Amino acid sequence: MKQRLNEVIRRALDAAVQSGTLPAAQPWPDIDIDIPKISAHGDFASNIAMVLAKSLKMPPRAIGKAILSHIGNEDGFLASADMAGPGFMNFRIASKAWIDSLRAIHQSGSRYGASDMGKGKRIQVEFVSSNPTGPLHIGHGRGAAVGDSIANILAISGYDVQKEYYINDSGRQIQTLGKSVFLRYRQLTGESVFFPEDCYQGDYIREIAAEILRKRGETLLDESDDTAVLFCARYAAALILEDMRADLERFGVTYDCWFSEQSLYDTGKVSDIIERFRKQGIIYEKDGALWFRTSDYGDEKDRVVVRNNGQTTYFASDIAYHVDKFERGFETVIDVWGADHHGYIARIAAAIRASGKDPSGFSVILVQLVNLLRGGHPVAMSTRAGEFVTLKEVMNEVGKDSARFLFLTRSSDSPLDFDLELAKKQSNENPVFYVQYVHARICSMIRKANDSGIERIDWDEAGYAILDTEADIQLIRFLVRYPEVIGLAARHLEPHRLAYYLMELAGQFHAYYNKRRVLTDDVLESRMRLYLMMAVRLVIRNGLELLGVAAPESM
C-alpha cells in the first residue's frame, strides 16, 4: 500500500513540474511515508513537501498544495488527501483499495511477505558455533533462534542464504576437554587422580569417560598421556557435536554447512594467510611472537596471531576463516555472537579490510545473556562447573515452540528473562500461546462453518459492501503491514520485529472478534468474514514459519 501511494505522489510531482507549478528537481528524493500516530489524521502521512522546500526554494505548504492538485485518483485509490500543519500531507485510502489488498493476500498465499529486496545476493549466516566441549545451554538456544529466524527472513526477502555452524574443534579448549575425560577415565579404572578446577566438571564428562572405558577397556593406560588425551579429545568432541546436532534439529535448526576449524590447519589456510600477511608487512615479529597490525585497520591495538612458543591464537584461525568466507563467494557474512564477544568485532573487521575485502559486508548480531528463572529464583549457569540448564532440558520442559518464540520477544541486544513457568502456561500470558491460539481458533471457525454447510470460502463481489466497516478495514490495514515488517526485520537483522507484530496481530484479532460476529445466519456475510479470518490465519502461519514455530490447527 505504501509503495502504491509512493507512486501516486511521484506521478503528481512529475505532473506538477510539467504544468509549471513546481520547478524541476530531478531526481526526486526518497519519499517517506509514515502511519500517523492519531488515526483521525488518515491512514498515511508524508513530509515530502517539507523535504523539498530548501531545494525548490518554496514554502512547504505551497509545494504540498501543488502536489495535491496534481494527484490523479481515477481508480478510486484515495478517499481523501489534504494538508496539515506546516506542510504534512495526509492521505486516507479508499475502503475498496484496502479490500482489494485483502484479496492480494489470499492470492499470494505462502509467499505473502516475500520480496526481491535481496536480488539473489549471497549471504552466509553463521550462528551458535559453540565449542564441542559440553551440551548446548539456554543461551545457545537464544542464539540459535535468532540466527535461524533471520536466515529465514533474509531468504524470503530474496537473498541466497546459507546457514553455517563453525566447529571450534581445535585449540586449548579441546585439549582441556581431552584432559578432563582422560582424568575421569583414570578415576574410573580405580586410580586416585586429582581433578583440577580448570577442567570441565559436568557429569557428561564422567559419562563419556565411562563409555570409552566400556569400549576400550583400560588400554588407554598403556598409551602416552599425550596420545590418550588426544584420543579422548577427539572422541568426546565428536560425541558432543552429534548431541548438539540432534538438539539443534529438534529445535528446528538445520545447517547447510558444518565447517571445521581444524580443517583450516589441515589444509594450510591458517599458515598461508599468516605468510601472505607477513610478506605484505601486515604481520610483524616482536618479542618472539607474530603480531597483526590491526591498529592500522581500525582496531584499538595490534593483536598476537602466533605466540612466542609457536602456538597460534584463536585470532589466527578466525582470520583464515573469515577470509575463506569471502573467497567462497559470499557478498555478506553475518555472525551471531554472544555479547561477551563484542570486542572481537573490530579485529575481525580489520582482518577483512587487510585482506582486500570490503568490511561493510561483515555484520555481527550480538545476543545478550538469558536470565533463566525457576520458581522466581535465578538459575546459575557455568559450563565448566557443570552448573547449567541445557537446551535439551528447556525443550523437555516447555517445548520447542515456546522456547523459540520467547527467545525472540526481545531485541537480541537486550538481556532476556526466560520464565519457565510462563513458558508452560496455556493462557494469554504466554506470548506463543496467545499467537498460536488465534491460528487454532480460526481453524475451528472454518471447521464449524463447514459443518454448518458453508463449504466454499472464497471471494464474492458482495465482500466490498460487507467488509466496509471500520473494524474490518482496521484489521485489513494491519495485515497489509506484514510485508513491511518482514522488510524491516531483514534490513535491520531484527527478527524480534516479527514476533512483536504477530503478538499485535493476535491482539487485533481479539479486538475484532469482540466487535463482529464471524459466523452469522447470513451465509454470504459469514463467508466474507471467514475470508478475512483466513487471511489472518495465513499471515500468522507465514510469520510463525519464519520464526520456526508451529501453527497448530487445534489447541
Coordinates of N, CA, C and O in Angstrom, one line a residue, residues 150-238:
I150 N 16.5 -15.1 11.4 CA 17.0 -14.1 10.5 C 17.4 -14.7 9.2 O 17.2 -14.0 8.1
A151 N 17.9 -15.9 9.2 CA 18.3 -16.5 7.9 C 17.0 -16.8 7.1 O 17.0 -16.6 5.9
N152 N 15.9 -17.2 7.8 CA 14.7 -17.5 7.1 C 14.1 -16.2 6.5 O 13.5 -16.2 5.4
I153 N 14.2 -15.1 7.3 CA 13.6 -13.8 6.9 C 14.4 -13.3 5.7 O 13.8 -12.8 4.7
L154 N 15.7 -13.4 5.7 CA 16.5 -13.0 4.6 C 16.2 -13.8 3.3 O 16.2 -13.2 2.2
A155 N 16.0 -15.1 3.5 CA 15.7 -16.0 2.4 C 14.4 -15.5 1.7 O 14.3 -15.5 0.4
I156 N 13.4 -15.3 2.5 CA 12.1 -14.9 1.8 C 12.1 -13.5 1.3 O 11.3 -13.0 0.5
S157 N 13.2 -12.7 1.7 CA 13.4 -11.4 1.2 C 14.3 -11.3 -0.1 O 14.7 -10.3 -0.4
G158 N 14.5 -12.5 -0.6 CA 15.2 -12.5 -1.9 C 16.7 -12.7 -1.9 O 17.4 -12.6 -2.9
Y159 N 17.2 -13.1 -0.7 CA 18.7 -13.3 -0.6 C 18.9 -14.8 -0.8 O 18.1 -15.7 -0.5
D160 N 20.1 -15.1 -1.3 CA 20.6 -16.5 -1.4 C 21.3 -16.8 -0.1 O 22.5 -16.4 0.0
V161 N 20.7 -17.5 0.8 CA 21.2 -17.6 2.2 C 21.8 -19.0 2.5 O 21.2 -20.0 2.1
Q162 N 23.0 -19.1 3.1 CA 23.5 -20.3 3.6 C 23.7 -20.2 5.1 O 24.3 -19.2 5.6
K163 N 23.2 -21.2 5.8 CA 23.4 -21.3 7.3 C 24.6 -22.2 7.6 O 24.7 -23.3 7.1
E164 N 25.5 -21.7 8.5 CA 26.7 -22.4 8.7 C 27.0 -22.5 10.2 O 26.7 -21.5 11.0
Y165 N 27.5 -23.6 10.6 CA 28.0 -23.8 12.0 C 29.5 -24.0 11.9 O 30.0 -24.8 11.2
Y166 N 30.2 -23.1 12.7 CA 31.7 -23.2 12.8 C 32.1 -24.0 14.0 O 31.8 -23.7 15.1
I167 N 32.7 -25.2 13.7 CA 33.0 -26.1 14.7 C 34.4 -25.8 15.3 O 35.4 -25.9 14.6
N168 N 34.4 -25.3 16.5 CA 35.7 -25.0 17.2 C 36.4 -26.2 17.7 O 36.4 -26.5 18.9
D169 N 36.9 -27.1 16.8 CA 37.4 -28.4 17.2 C 39.0 -28.3 17.2 O 39.6 -29.4 16.9
S170 N 39.5 -27.2 17.5 CA 41.0 -27.1 17.6 C 41.3 -26.2 18.8 O 40.5 -25.3 19.2
G171 N 42.5 -26.3 19.3 CA 43.0 -25.3 20.3 C 42.9 -25.8 21.8 O 42.6 -27.0 22.1
R172 N 43.1 -24.9 22.7 CA 43.3 -25.2 24.1 C 42.0 -25.8 24.7 O 42.1 -26.7 25.5
Q173 N 40.8 -25.3 24.3 CA 39.6 -25.9 25.0 C 39.4 -27.3 24.6 O 38.9 -28.1 25.5
I174 N 39.7 -27.7 23.4 CA 39.6 -29.1 23.0 C 40.6 -29.9 23.8 O 40.4 -31.1 24.2
Q175 N 41.8 -29.4 24.0 CA 42.8 -30.1 24.8 C 42.4 -30.3 26.2 O 42.6 -31.3 26.8
T176 N 41.7 -29.2 26.8 CA 41.2 -29.3 28.1 C 40.1 -30.4 28.2 O 40.0 -31.1 29.2
L177 N 39.3 -30.4 27.2 CA 38.2 -31.5 27.1 C 38.9 -32.9 27.2 O 38.4 -33.7 27.9
G178 N 39.9 -33.1 26.3 CA 40.5 -34.4 26.3 C 41.2 -34.7 27.7 O 41.1 -35.9 28.2
K179 N 41.8 -33.7 28.3 CA 42.4 -33.9 29.6 C 41.3 -34.3 30.6 O 41.5 -35.2 31.5
S180 N 40.2 -33.6 30.6 CA 39.1 -33.8 31.5 C 38.6 -35.2 31.4 O 38.4 -35.9 32.5
V181 N 38.3 -35.7 30.2 CA 37.8 -37.0 30.0 C 38.8 -38.1 30.4 O 38.5 -39.1 31.1
F182 N 40.1 -37.8 30.1 CA 41.1 -38.9 30.4 C 41.3 -39.0 31.9 O 41.5 -40.1 32.4
L183 N 41.2 -37.9 32.6 CA 41.4 -37.9 34.1 C 40.2 -38.7 34.7 O 40.4 -39.5 35.6
R184 N 39.0 -38.4 34.2 CA 37.8 -39.2 34.7 C 37.9 -40.7 34.4 O 37.6 -41.5 35.1
Y185 N 38.5 -40.9 33.2 CA 38.7 -42.3 32.7 C 39.6 -43.0 33.7 O 39.4 -44.2 34.2
R186 N 40.7 -42.3 34.1 CA 41.7 -42.9 35.0 C 41.0 -43.2 36.4 O 41.3 -44.2 37.0
Q187 N 40.2 -42.2 36.8 CA 39.5 -42.4 38.1 C 38.6 -43.6 38.0 O 38.5 -44.4 39.0
L188 N 37.9 -43.8 36.9 CA 37.0 -45.0 36.8 C 37.8 -46.3 36.7 O 37.2 -47.3 37.0
T189 N 39.1 -46.3 36.4 CA 39.8 -47.5 36.4 C 40.3 -47.8 37.8 O 41.0 -48.8 38.1
G190 N 40.1 -46.9 38.8 CA 40.5 -47.1 40.2 C 41.6 -46.3 40.7 O 42.0 -46.3 41.8
E191 N 42.2 -45.5 39.7 CA 43.3 -44.6 40.2 C 42.8 -43.4 41.0 O 41.7 -43.0 40.9
S192 N 43.6 -43.0 41.9 CA 43.3 -41.8 42.7 C 44.0 -40.7 42.0 O 45.2 -40.5 42.1
V193 N 43.2 -39.9 41.3 CA 43.7 -38.8 40.5 C 43.1 -37.5 40.9 O 41.9 -37.4 41.1
F194 N 43.9 -36.5 41.0 CA 43.5 -35.1 41.3 C 42.8 -34.5 40.1 O 43.3 -34.7 39.0
F195 N 41.6 -33.9 40.2 CA 40.9 -33.4 39.1 C 40.9 -31.9 39.2 O 40.2 -31.3 40.1
P196 N 41.7 -31.1 38.4 CA 41.8 -29.7 38.6 C 40.5 -28.9 38.3 O 39.6 -29.4 37.6
E197 N 40.4 -27.7 38.9 CA 39.3 -26.9 38.8 C 39.1 -26.3 37.4 O 38.0 -26.0 36.9
D198 N 40.2 -26.2 36.7 CA 40.1 -25.7 35.3 C 39.7 -26.7 34.3 O 39.6 -26.4 33.1
C199 N 39.4 -27.9 34.7 CA 38.9 -28.9 33.8 C 37.4 -28.9 33.8 O 36.8 -28.2 34.7
Y200 N 36.7 -29.5 32.8 CA 35.3 -29.5 32.7 C 34.7 -30.4 33.8 O 35.0 -31.6 33.8
Q201 N 33.8 -29.8 34.6 CA 33.3 -30.5 35.8 C 32.0 -31.3 35.6 O 31.6 -32.1 36.5
G202 N 31.3 -31.1 34.5 CA 29.9 -31.7 34.4 C 29.9 -33.2 34.4 O 30.9 -33.9 34.1
D203 N 28.7 -33.7 34.7 CA 28.5 -35.2 34.8 C 28.7 -35.8 33.4 O 29.1 -37.0 33.3
Y204 N 28.5 -35.0 32.3 CA 28.6 -35.6 31.0 C 30.1 -36.0 30.7 O 30.3 -36.9 29.9
I205 N 31.1 -35.4 31.4 CA 32.5 -35.8 31.2 C 32.7 -37.2 31.7 O 33.3 -38.1 31.1
R206 N 32.1 -37.5 32.9 CA 32.2 -38.8 33.5 C 31.5 -39.8 32.6 O 32.0 -41.0 32.5
E207 N 30.4 -39.5 32.1 CA 29.6 -40.4 31.2 C 30.4 -40.7 29.9 O 30.4 -41.9 29.5
I208 N 31.1 -39.7 29.4 CA 31.9 -40.0 28.2 C 33.1 -40.9 28.5 O 33.4 -41.9 27.8
A209 N 33.7 -40.6 29.7 CA 34.8 -41.5 30.1 C 34.3 -42.9 30.3 O 35.1 -43.9 30.0
A210 N 33.2 -43.1 30.9 CA 32.6 -44.4 31.1 C 32.4 -45.1 29.8 O 32.6 -46.4 29.7
E211 N 31.9 -44.4 28.8 CA 31.7 -45.1 27.5 C 33.0 -45.5 26.9 O 33.1 -46.6 26.3
I212 N 34.0 -44.7 27.0 CA 35.3 -45.0 26.5 C 35.9 -46.3 27.2 O 36.4 -47.2 26.6
L213 N 35.7 -46.3 28.5 CA 36.1 -47.5 29.3 C 35.4 -48.7 28.8 O 36.0 -49.8 28.7
R214 N 34.1 -48.6 28.6 CA 33.4 -49.8 28.1 C 33.9 -50.3 26.8 O 34.0 -51.5 26.5
K215 N 34.2 -49.4 25.9 CA 34.6 -49.8 24.5 C 36.1 -50.1 24.4 O 36.5 -51.0 23.6
R216 N 36.9 -49.4 25.2 CA 38.4 -49.6 25.0 C 39.0 -50.4 26.2 O 40.2 -50.7 26.2
G217 N 38.2 -50.6 27.3 CA 38.8 -51.2 28.4 C 39.8 -50.3 29.0 O 39.7 -49.0 28.9
E218 N 40.9 -50.8 29.6 CA 41.9 -50.0 30.2 C 43.1 -49.8 29.3 O 44.2 -49.4 29.7
T219 N 42.9 -50.0 28.0 CA 44.0 -49.9 27.0 C 44.7 -48.5 26.9 O 45.8 -48.4 26.6
L220 N 43.9 -47.5 27.2 CA 44.4 -46.1 27.1 C 45.6 -45.9 28.2 O 46.4 -45.0 28.0
L221 N 45.6 -46.7 29.2 CA 46.6 -46.6 30.2 C 48.0 -47.0 29.7 O 49.0 -46.6 30.3
D222 N 47.9 -47.8 28.6 CA 49.2 -48.2 28.0 C 49.8 -47.2 27.0 O 50.9 -47.3 26.6
E223 N 49.0 -46.2 26.7 CA 49.4 -45.1 25.8 C 50.1 -44.0 26.6 O 49.9 -43.8 27.8
S224 N 50.8 -43.2 25.8 CA 51.4 -42.0 26.5 C 50.2 -41.0 26.8 O 49.2 -41.1 26.2
D225 N 50.5 -40.2 27.8 CA 49.4 -39.2 28.2 C 48.9 -38.4 27.0 O 47.7 -38.1 26.8
D226 N 49.9 -37.9 26.2 CA 49.5 -37.1 25.1 C 48.6 -37.8 24.1 O 47.6 -37.2 23.6
T227 N 49.0 -39.0 23.8 CA 48.2 -39.8 22.8 C 46.8 -40.1 23.4 O 45.8 -40.0 22.7
A228 N 46.7 -40.5 24.7 CA 45.5 -40.8 25.3 C 44.6 -39.5 25.4 O 43.4 -39.6 25.1
V229 N 45.2 -38.4 25.7 CA 44.4 -37.1 25.8 C 43.9 -36.7 24.4 O 42.7 -36.3 24.3
L230 N 44.7 -36.9 23.4 CA 44.3 -36.6 22.0 C 43.1 -37.5 21.6 O 42.1 -37.0 21.0
F231 N 43.2 -38.8 21.9 CA 42.1 -39.7 21.6 C 40.8 -39.3 22.3 O 39.7 -39.2 21.7
C232 N 40.9 -39.0 23.6 CA 39.8 -38.6 24.4 C 39.2 -37.3 23.9 O 37.9 -37.2 23.9
A233 N 40.0 -36.4 23.5 CA 39.5 -35.1 23.0 C 38.7 -35.3 21.7 O 37.6 -34.8 21.6
R234 N 39.3 -36.1 20.8 CA 38.6 -36.3 19.5 C 37.3 -37.1 19.7 O 36.2 -36.8 19.1
Y235 N 37.4 -38.1 20.6 CA 36.2 -38.9 20.8 C 35.1 -38.1 21.5 O 33.9 -38.2 21.0
A236 N 35.4 -37.4 22.5 CA 34.4 -36.6 23.2 C 33.9 -35.5 22.4 O 32.6 -35.3 22.4
A237 N 34.7 -34.8 21.6 CA 34.2 -33.7 20.7 C 33.2 -34.2 19.7 O 32.2 -33.6 19.4
A238 N 33.6 -35.4 19.1 CA 32.7 -35.9 18.1 C 31.3 -36.3 18.7 O 30.3 -36.1 18.1

